[in-house]
Backbone as a printed PyTorch tensor [residue, N CA C, xyz], in Angstrom:
tensor([[[ 82.6620, 104.9200, 101.0230],
         [ 83.7420, 105.2800, 100.1510],
         [ 85.0190, 105.5080, 100.9550]],

        [[ 86.1450, 105.3810, 100.2740],
         [ 87.4270, 105.6340, 100.8930],
         [ 87.8550, 107.0650, 100.5720]],

        [[ 88.3970, 107.7480, 101.5650],
         [ 88.9290, 109.0880, 101.3840],
         [ 90.4470, 109.0150, 101.4510]],

        [[ 91.1150, 109.6640, 100.5140],
         [ 92.5650, 109.6170, 100.4160],
         [ 93.1630, 110.9920, 100.6640]],

        [[ 94.3550, 111.0100, 101.2360],
         [ 95.0900, 112.2540, 101.4230],
         [ 96.5730, 111.9860, 101.2330]],

        [[ 97.2300, 112.8650, 100.4680],
         [ 98.6610, 112.7620, 100.2130],
         [ 99.4250, 113.6810, 101.1550]],

        [[100.6710, 113.3270, 101.4120],
         [101.5560, 114.1750, 102.1950],
         [102.9870, 113.9340, 101.7470]],

        [[103.8840, 114.8070, 102.1600],
         [105.2990, 114.6430, 101.8710],
         [105.8340, 115.5040, 100.7500]],

        [[104.9810, 116.2710, 100.1030],
         [105.4480, 117.1430,  99.0480],
         [106.2480, 118.3070,  99.5980]],

        [[106.8990, 119.0220,  98.7030],
         [107.7070, 120.1600,  99.0920],
         [108.6000, 120.6050,  97.9660]],

        [[109.5730, 121.4280,  98.3010],
         [110.5330, 121.9470,  97.3310],
         [111.8950, 121.3130,  97.5540]],

        [[112.5430, 120.9510,  96.4610],
         [113.8420, 120.2950,  96.5360],
         [114.6610, 120.6750,  95.3110]],

        [[115.9700, 120.6700,  95.4450],
         [116.8440, 120.9260,  94.3140],
         [116.9550, 119.6930,  93.4310]],

        [[117.2630, 119.9120,  92.1660],
         [117.4690, 118.7980,  91.2460],
         [118.4950, 117.8280,  91.8190]],

        [[118.1850, 116.5460,  91.6990],
         [119.0350, 115.5140,  92.2570],
         [118.6450, 115.0870,  93.6530]],

        [[117.7460, 115.8160,  94.2780],
         [117.3110, 115.5050,  95.6170],
         [116.2280, 114.4480,  95.6490]],

        [[115.7160, 114.1970,  96.8560],
         [114.7340, 113.1440,  97.0580],
         [113.5710, 113.6250,  97.9090]],

        [[112.4260, 113.0190,  97.6880],
         [111.2430, 113.2130,  98.5070],
         [110.5160, 111.8860,  98.6200]],

        [[109.8000, 111.7020,  99.7100],
         [108.9390, 110.5360,  99.8600],
         [107.5140, 110.9980, 100.0990]],

        [[106.6320, 110.6230,  99.2000],
         [105.2290, 110.9360,  99.3250],
         [104.4970, 109.7840,  99.9990]],

        [[103.4680, 110.1190, 100.7630],
         [102.6470, 109.1240, 101.4280],
         [101.1970, 109.3030, 101.0210]],

        [[100.4840, 108.2010, 100.9480],
         [ 99.0580, 108.1940, 100.6580],
         [ 98.3770, 107.4120, 101.7610]],

        [[ 97.5260, 108.0840, 102.5190],
         [ 96.8070, 107.4560, 103.6110],
         [ 95.3080, 107.5110, 103.3520]],

        [[ 94.5880, 106.5850, 103.9550],
         [ 93.1580, 106.4650, 103.7150],
         [ 92.3640, 106.5830, 105.0060]],

        [[ 91.1240, 106.9840, 104.8610],
         [ 90.1610, 106.9540, 105.9480],
         [ 88.8380, 106.4320, 105.4060]],

        [[ 88.0240, 105.8960, 106.2780],
         [ 86.7410, 105.3450, 105.8590],
         [ 86.8240, 103.8770, 105.4890]],

        [[ 87.7540, 103.5380, 104.6540],
         [ 88.0020, 102.1750, 104.2190],
         [ 89.5050, 101.9270, 104.1900]],

        [[ 89.9060, 100.6870, 104.3600],
         [ 91.3180, 100.3490, 104.2880],
         [ 91.7820, 100.3100, 102.8380]],

        [[ 93.0540, 100.6350, 102.6240],
         [ 93.6420, 100.5960, 101.2890],
         [ 94.0370,  99.1980, 100.8530]],

        [[ 93.9800,  98.2390, 101.7530],
         [ 94.4910,  96.9090, 101.4560],
         [ 93.7560,  96.2190, 100.3180]],

        [[ 92.5150,  96.5960, 100.0730],
         [ 91.7310,  95.9690,  99.0200],
         [ 91.7400,  96.7540,  97.7100]],

        [[ 92.6300,  97.7250,  97.6030],
         [ 92.7150,  98.5650,  96.4190],
         [ 94.1030,  98.5320,  95.8020]],

        [[ 94.1560,  98.5230,  94.4880],
         [ 95.3710,  98.9370,  93.8180],
         [ 95.4850, 100.4500,  93.9860]],

        [[ 96.6930, 100.9450,  94.1740],
         [ 96.8970, 102.3680,  94.3950],
         [ 97.8950, 102.9050,  93.3770]],

        [[ 97.4930, 103.9410,  92.6790],
         [ 98.3460, 104.5700,  91.6950],
         [ 98.7270, 105.9740,  92.1110]],

        [[ 99.8580, 106.4220,  91.5860],
         [100.2860, 107.8110,  91.7200],
         [100.2280, 108.4680,  90.3510]],

        [[ 99.6550, 109.6590,  90.3180],
         [ 99.5740, 110.4740,  89.1190],
         [100.1370, 111.8480,  89.4280]],

        [[100.4700, 112.5950,  88.3950],
         [100.9310, 113.9580,  88.5930],
         [100.3890, 114.8500,  87.4910]],

        [[100.2630, 116.1260,  87.8110],
         [ 99.7610, 117.0890,  86.8420],
         [100.5100, 118.4020,  86.9910]],

        [[101.2090, 118.7840,  85.9410],
         [101.8970, 120.0620,  85.8890],
         [100.9620, 121.1090,  85.2930]],

        [[101.2040, 122.3920,  85.5740],
         [100.3440, 123.4410,  85.0270],
         [100.2400, 123.3660,  83.5100]],

        [[ 99.0240, 123.4000,  83.0030],
         [ 98.8020, 123.3730,  81.5740],
         [ 98.9350, 122.0140,  80.9240]],

        [[ 99.1580, 120.9670,  81.7060],
         [ 99.3300, 119.6330,  81.1580],
         [ 98.2480, 118.6880,  81.6610]],

        [[ 98.0970, 117.5840,  80.9470],
         [ 97.1520, 116.5510,  81.3540],
         [ 97.6910, 115.7850,  82.5570]],

        [[ 96.7910, 115.1990,  83.3090],
         [ 97.1980, 114.3570,  84.4160],
         [ 97.9160, 113.1220,  83.8710]],

        [[ 99.0740, 112.8190,  84.4390],
         [ 99.9660, 111.8040,  83.9230],
         [100.1620, 110.6760,  84.9310]],

        [[100.0810, 109.4530,  84.4480],
         [100.3630, 108.2950,  85.2880],
         [101.8310, 108.2600,  85.6740]],

        [[102.1070, 107.8780,  86.9280],
         [103.4710, 107.7730,  87.4210],
         [103.8080, 106.3330,  87.8020]],

        [[103.0170, 105.7420,  88.6840],
         [103.3060, 104.3970,  89.1810],
         [102.0520, 103.7930,  89.7820]],

        [[102.0200, 102.4720,  89.8660],
         [100.9100, 101.7730,  90.4910],
         [101.4410, 100.5530,  91.2300]],

        [[100.7780, 100.1890,  92.3090],
         [101.1080,  98.9800,  93.0450],
         [ 99.8450,  98.1480,  93.1850]],

        [[ 99.9800,  96.8460,  93.0010],
         [ 98.8350,  95.9580,  93.0600],
         [ 98.2890,  95.8540,  94.4700]],

        [[ 97.1030,  95.2860,  94.5800],
         [ 96.4550,  95.1630,  95.8820],
         [ 97.2940,  94.3860,  96.8770]],

        [[ 97.9590,  93.3430,  96.4160],
         [ 98.8020,  92.5500,  97.2950],
         [100.1950,  93.1190,  97.4950]],

        [[100.5450,  94.1450,  96.7480],
         [101.8520,  94.7670,  96.8760],
         [102.9740,  94.0240,  96.1810]],

        [[102.6510,  92.9860,  95.4240],
         [103.6680,  92.1850,  94.7700],
         [104.0950,  92.7920,  93.4390]],

        [[103.1560,  93.3210,  92.7110],
         [103.4370,  93.8420,  91.3820],
         [103.4600,  95.3690,  91.3830]],

        [[104.3750,  95.9360,  90.6180],
         [104.4590,  97.3800,  90.4300],
         [104.6660,  97.6810,  88.9530]],

        [[104.3070,  98.8850,  88.5690],
         [104.4570,  99.3190,  87.1920],
         [104.7120, 100.8130,  87.1910]],

        [[105.6540, 101.2740,  86.3400],
         [106.0590, 102.6640,  86.3100],
         [106.0320, 103.2160,  84.8980]],

        [[105.7720, 104.5010,  84.7940],
         [105.9540, 105.1520,  83.5170],
         [107.4510, 105.2490,  83.2220]],

        [[107.8080, 105.2430,  81.9430],
         [109.2140, 105.1550,  81.5630],
         [110.0620, 106.2810,  82.1450]],

        [[109.5110, 107.4660,  82.2580],
         [110.2940, 108.6170,  82.6760],
         [110.7530, 108.5560,  84.1360]],

        [[110.1660, 107.6750,  84.9440],
         [110.5510, 107.5950,  86.3530],
         [111.1920, 106.2650,  86.7140]],

        [[111.2730, 105.3400,  85.7880],
         [111.8740, 104.0410,  86.0750],
         [113.3230, 104.2090,  86.5370]],

        [[113.6680, 103.5180,  87.6000],
         [115.0050, 103.6110,  88.1520],
         [115.1950, 104.7540,  89.1190]],

        [[114.2400, 105.6730,  89.1860],
         [114.3280, 106.8170,  90.0900],
         [113.2570, 106.7900,  91.1800]],

        [[112.0560, 106.3470,  90.8270],
         [110.9440, 106.3160,  91.7680],
         [110.6510, 104.8770,  92.1780]],

        [[110.1860, 104.7080,  93.4030],
         [109.7920, 103.3970,  93.8970],
         [108.4670, 103.5150,  94.6370]],

        [[107.5010, 102.7210,  94.2290],
         [106.2160, 102.6760,  94.9150],
         [106.2080, 101.4630,  95.8320]],

        [[105.6590, 101.6200,  97.0130],
         [105.5900, 100.5370,  97.9730],
         [104.3810, 100.7400,  98.8730]],

        [[104.0450,  99.7030,  99.6100],
         [102.9470,  99.8450, 100.5620],
         [103.2860,  99.1360, 101.8610]],

        [[102.7930,  99.6950, 102.9440],
         [102.9720,  99.1510, 104.2800],
         [101.5820,  98.8460, 104.8100]],

        [[101.2060,  97.5840, 104.7690],
         [ 99.8570,  97.2100, 105.1700],
         [ 99.5950,  97.4800, 106.6520]],

        [[100.6320,  97.3530, 107.4820],
         [100.4660,  97.6120, 108.9040],
         [100.0780,  99.0580, 109.1590]],

        [[100.5750,  99.9690, 108.3320],
         [100.2560, 101.3850, 108.4630],
         [ 99.1540, 101.8180, 107.5100]],

        [[ 98.7070, 100.8990, 106.6550],
         [ 97.6770, 101.1840, 105.6630],
         [ 98.0590, 102.4180, 104.8470]],

        [[ 99.2920, 102.4290, 104.3890],
         [ 99.8460, 103.5760, 103.6870],
         [100.5990, 103.1150, 102.4470]],

        [[100.4820, 103.8790, 101.3760],
         [101.2450, 103.6600, 100.1540],
         [102.2290, 104.8070,  99.9920]],

        [[103.4520, 104.4840,  99.6080],
         [104.5140, 105.4720,  99.4850],
         [104.9910, 105.5950,  98.0500]],

        [[105.5130, 106.7570,  97.7310],
         [106.2400, 106.9640,  96.4880],
         [107.5680, 107.6150,  96.8490]],

        [[108.6290, 106.8180,  96.8160],
         [109.9700, 107.3270,  97.0540],
         [110.5060, 107.8790,  95.7450]],

        [[110.8710, 109.1450,  95.7300],
         [111.3250, 109.8130,  94.5260],
         [112.7680, 110.2530,  94.7250]],

        [[113.6650, 109.6730,  93.9530],
         [115.0760, 110.0060,  93.9970],
         [115.5070, 110.6370,  92.6770]],

        [[116.6640, 111.2720,  92.6970],
         [117.2190, 111.9020,  91.4940],
         [116.1900, 112.7770,  90.8010]],

        [[115.5360, 113.6100,  91.5650],
         [114.4560, 114.4270,  91.0320],
         [114.9630, 115.4350,  90.0060]],

        [[114.1330, 115.6740,  89.0140],
         [114.4230, 116.6000,  87.9310],
         [113.3870, 117.7160,  87.9170]],

        [[113.7230, 118.8670,  87.3410],
         [112.7210, 119.9310,  87.2300],
         [111.4470, 119.4820,  86.5220]],

        [[111.5550, 118.5590,  85.5660],
         [110.3780, 118.0600,  84.8660],
         [109.4520, 117.2550,  85.7650]],

        [[109.9150, 116.8810,  86.9500],
         [109.0630, 116.1800,  87.9040],
         [108.1470, 117.1240,  88.6680]],

        [[108.3380, 118.4210,  88.5050],
         [107.5180, 119.4040,  89.2000],
         [106.0590, 119.2590,  88.7910]],

        [[105.1870, 119.0670,  89.7660],
         [103.7710, 118.8550,  89.5040],
         [103.0450, 118.7020,  90.8320]],

        [[101.7290, 118.6930,  90.7520],
         [100.9140, 118.2450,  91.8750],
         [100.7820, 116.7370,  91.7490]],

        [[101.0940, 116.0250,  92.8140],
         [101.0450, 114.5690,  92.8120],
         [ 99.8000, 114.0840,  93.5460]],

        [[ 99.1050, 113.1490,  92.9310],
         [ 97.8720, 112.5950,  93.4640],
         [ 97.9940, 111.0930,  93.6380]],

        [[ 97.4170, 110.5630,  94.6930],
         [ 97.2380, 109.1290,  94.7760],
         [ 95.7850, 108.7990,  94.4780]],

        [[ 95.5710, 107.6080,  93.9580],
         [ 94.2410, 107.1770,  93.5570],
         [ 94.0840, 105.6920,  93.8320]],

        [[ 92.8690, 105.2750,  94.1360],
         [ 92.5850, 103.8900,  94.4950],
         [ 91.5930, 103.2790,  93.5260]],

        [[ 91.8420, 102.0170,  93.1960],
         [ 91.0180, 101.2760,  92.2500],
         [ 90.7060,  99.9100,  92.8440]],

        [[ 89.4540,  99.5810,  93.0900],
         [ 89.1230,  98.2790,  93.6770],
         [ 89.1370,  97.1210,  92.6880]],

        [[ 89.2420,  97.3900,  91.4140],
         [ 89.1660,  96.3510,  90.4080],
         [ 90.4900,  95.6240,  90.2450]],

        [[ 90.3980,  94.3700,  89.8380],
         [ 91.5730,  93.5780,  89.5050],
         [ 91.8070,  93.6900,  88.0050]],

        [[ 92.9740,  94.2090,  87.6420],
         [ 93.2700,  94.4530,  86.2340],
         [ 94.5480,  93.7350,  85.8050]],

        [[ 94.5000,  93.1700,  84.6300],
         [ 95.6540,  92.5170,  84.0210],
         [ 95.6830,  92.8200,  82.5340]],

        [[ 96.8490,  93.1690,  81.9950],
         [ 98.1150,  93.3670,  82.6930],
         [ 98.1080,  94.6170,  83.5730]],

        [[ 99.1470,  94.7950,  84.3500],
         [ 99.2110,  95.9190,  85.2720],
         [ 99.1940,  97.2600,  84.5600]],

        [[ 99.6020,  97.2710,  83.3110],
         [ 99.5770,  98.5100,  82.5410],
         [ 98.1660,  99.0490,  82.3360]],

        [[ 97.1540,  98.2530,  82.6130],
         [ 95.7740,  98.7220,  82.5320],
         [ 95.4720,  99.8050,  83.5580]],

        [[ 96.3050,  99.9460,  84.5650],
         [ 96.0950, 100.9420,  85.6160],
         [ 96.5800, 102.3390,  85.2410]],

        [[ 97.1140, 102.5260,  84.0520],
         [ 97.6790, 103.8330,  83.6980],
         [ 96.6090, 104.8740,  83.4020]],

        [[ 95.3910, 104.4580,  83.1490],
         [ 94.3300, 105.3830,  82.7870],
         [ 93.6960, 105.9870,  84.0430]],

        [[ 93.7510, 107.2850,  84.1540],
         [ 93.1920, 107.9670,  85.3130],
         [ 91.6990, 107.7100,  85.4480]],

        [[ 91.0160, 107.5320,  84.3230],
         [ 89.5810, 107.3230,  84.3480],
         [ 89.1690, 106.0080,  84.9950]],

        [[ 90.1030, 105.0950,  85.1750],
         [ 89.7940, 103.8000,  85.7680],
         [ 89.7490, 103.8310,  87.2960]],

        [[ 90.2560, 104.8930,  87.9050],
         [ 90.3190, 104.9820,  89.3590],
         [ 89.0640, 105.6410,  89.9220]],

        [[ 88.5820, 105.1060,  91.0180],
         [ 87.3410, 105.5890,  91.6090],
         [ 87.5530, 106.6740,  92.6620]],

        [[ 88.7020, 106.6730,  93.3320],
         [ 88.9170, 107.5630,  94.4610],
         [ 90.2410, 108.2880,  94.3210]],

        [[ 90.2420, 109.5780,  94.6640],
         [ 91.4070, 110.4370,  94.5040],
         [ 91.6420, 111.2930,  95.7370]],

        [[ 92.9160, 111.5390,  96.0350],
         [ 93.2590, 112.5000,  97.0560],
         [ 93.3060, 113.8980,  96.4750]],

        [[ 93.4440, 114.9130,  97.3240],
         [ 93.4740, 116.3010,  96.8570],
         [ 94.7980, 116.7360,  96.2480]],

        [[ 95.8470, 115.9590,  96.4120],
         [ 97.1270, 116.2590,  95.8050],
         [ 98.0970, 116.9390,  96.7530]],

        [[ 99.3820, 116.8090,  96.4410],
         [100.4390, 117.4810,  97.1700],
         [101.4560, 118.0170,  96.1700]],

        [[101.9150, 119.2420,  96.3900],
         [102.7960, 119.9120,  95.4430],
         [104.2340, 119.4440,  95.6000]],

        [[104.8620, 119.1300,  94.4760],
         [106.2880, 118.8260,  94.4200],
         [106.9320, 119.8130,  93.4680]],

        [[107.9310, 120.5280,  93.9510],
         [108.6300, 121.5120,  93.1360],
         [110.1150, 121.1910,  93.1410]],

        [[110.6880, 121.0340,  91.9610],
         [112.1030, 120.7050,  91.8140],
         [112.7800, 121.8410,  91.0690]],

        [[113.7440, 122.4780,  91.6980],
         [114.4520, 123.5910,  91.0930],
         [115.6980, 123.1000,  90.3760]],

        [[116.0760, 123.8040,  89.3250],
         [117.2280, 123.4160,  88.5270],
         [118.5340, 123.8680,  89.1480]]])
């Protein structure tokens, strides 16, 4: 199995930026689609973004389009989530998740139940 760990979380003022990283051990991430999810206190886990196994296709939830960018660096075996123009509503624990299946359309990756592997999460706090 692949083990995932997130990093890069922290506290930032509204309008600021953070870059989250998702790294793997045990298995390479290159053969997985990788999604980012977030969960605020008292709320359900919410899909944020996903990148295809080849890194060509991406898909975002509407609330982060134009502000967040998901990317992957195969040389570093790392997936990133660049978050700009952060809002207080973005405050949550952010998780990366890996899915070995090939899914079409890309919107099929929005369901958390479809992912096999999850990291422990990293806290993002955005103050108003």
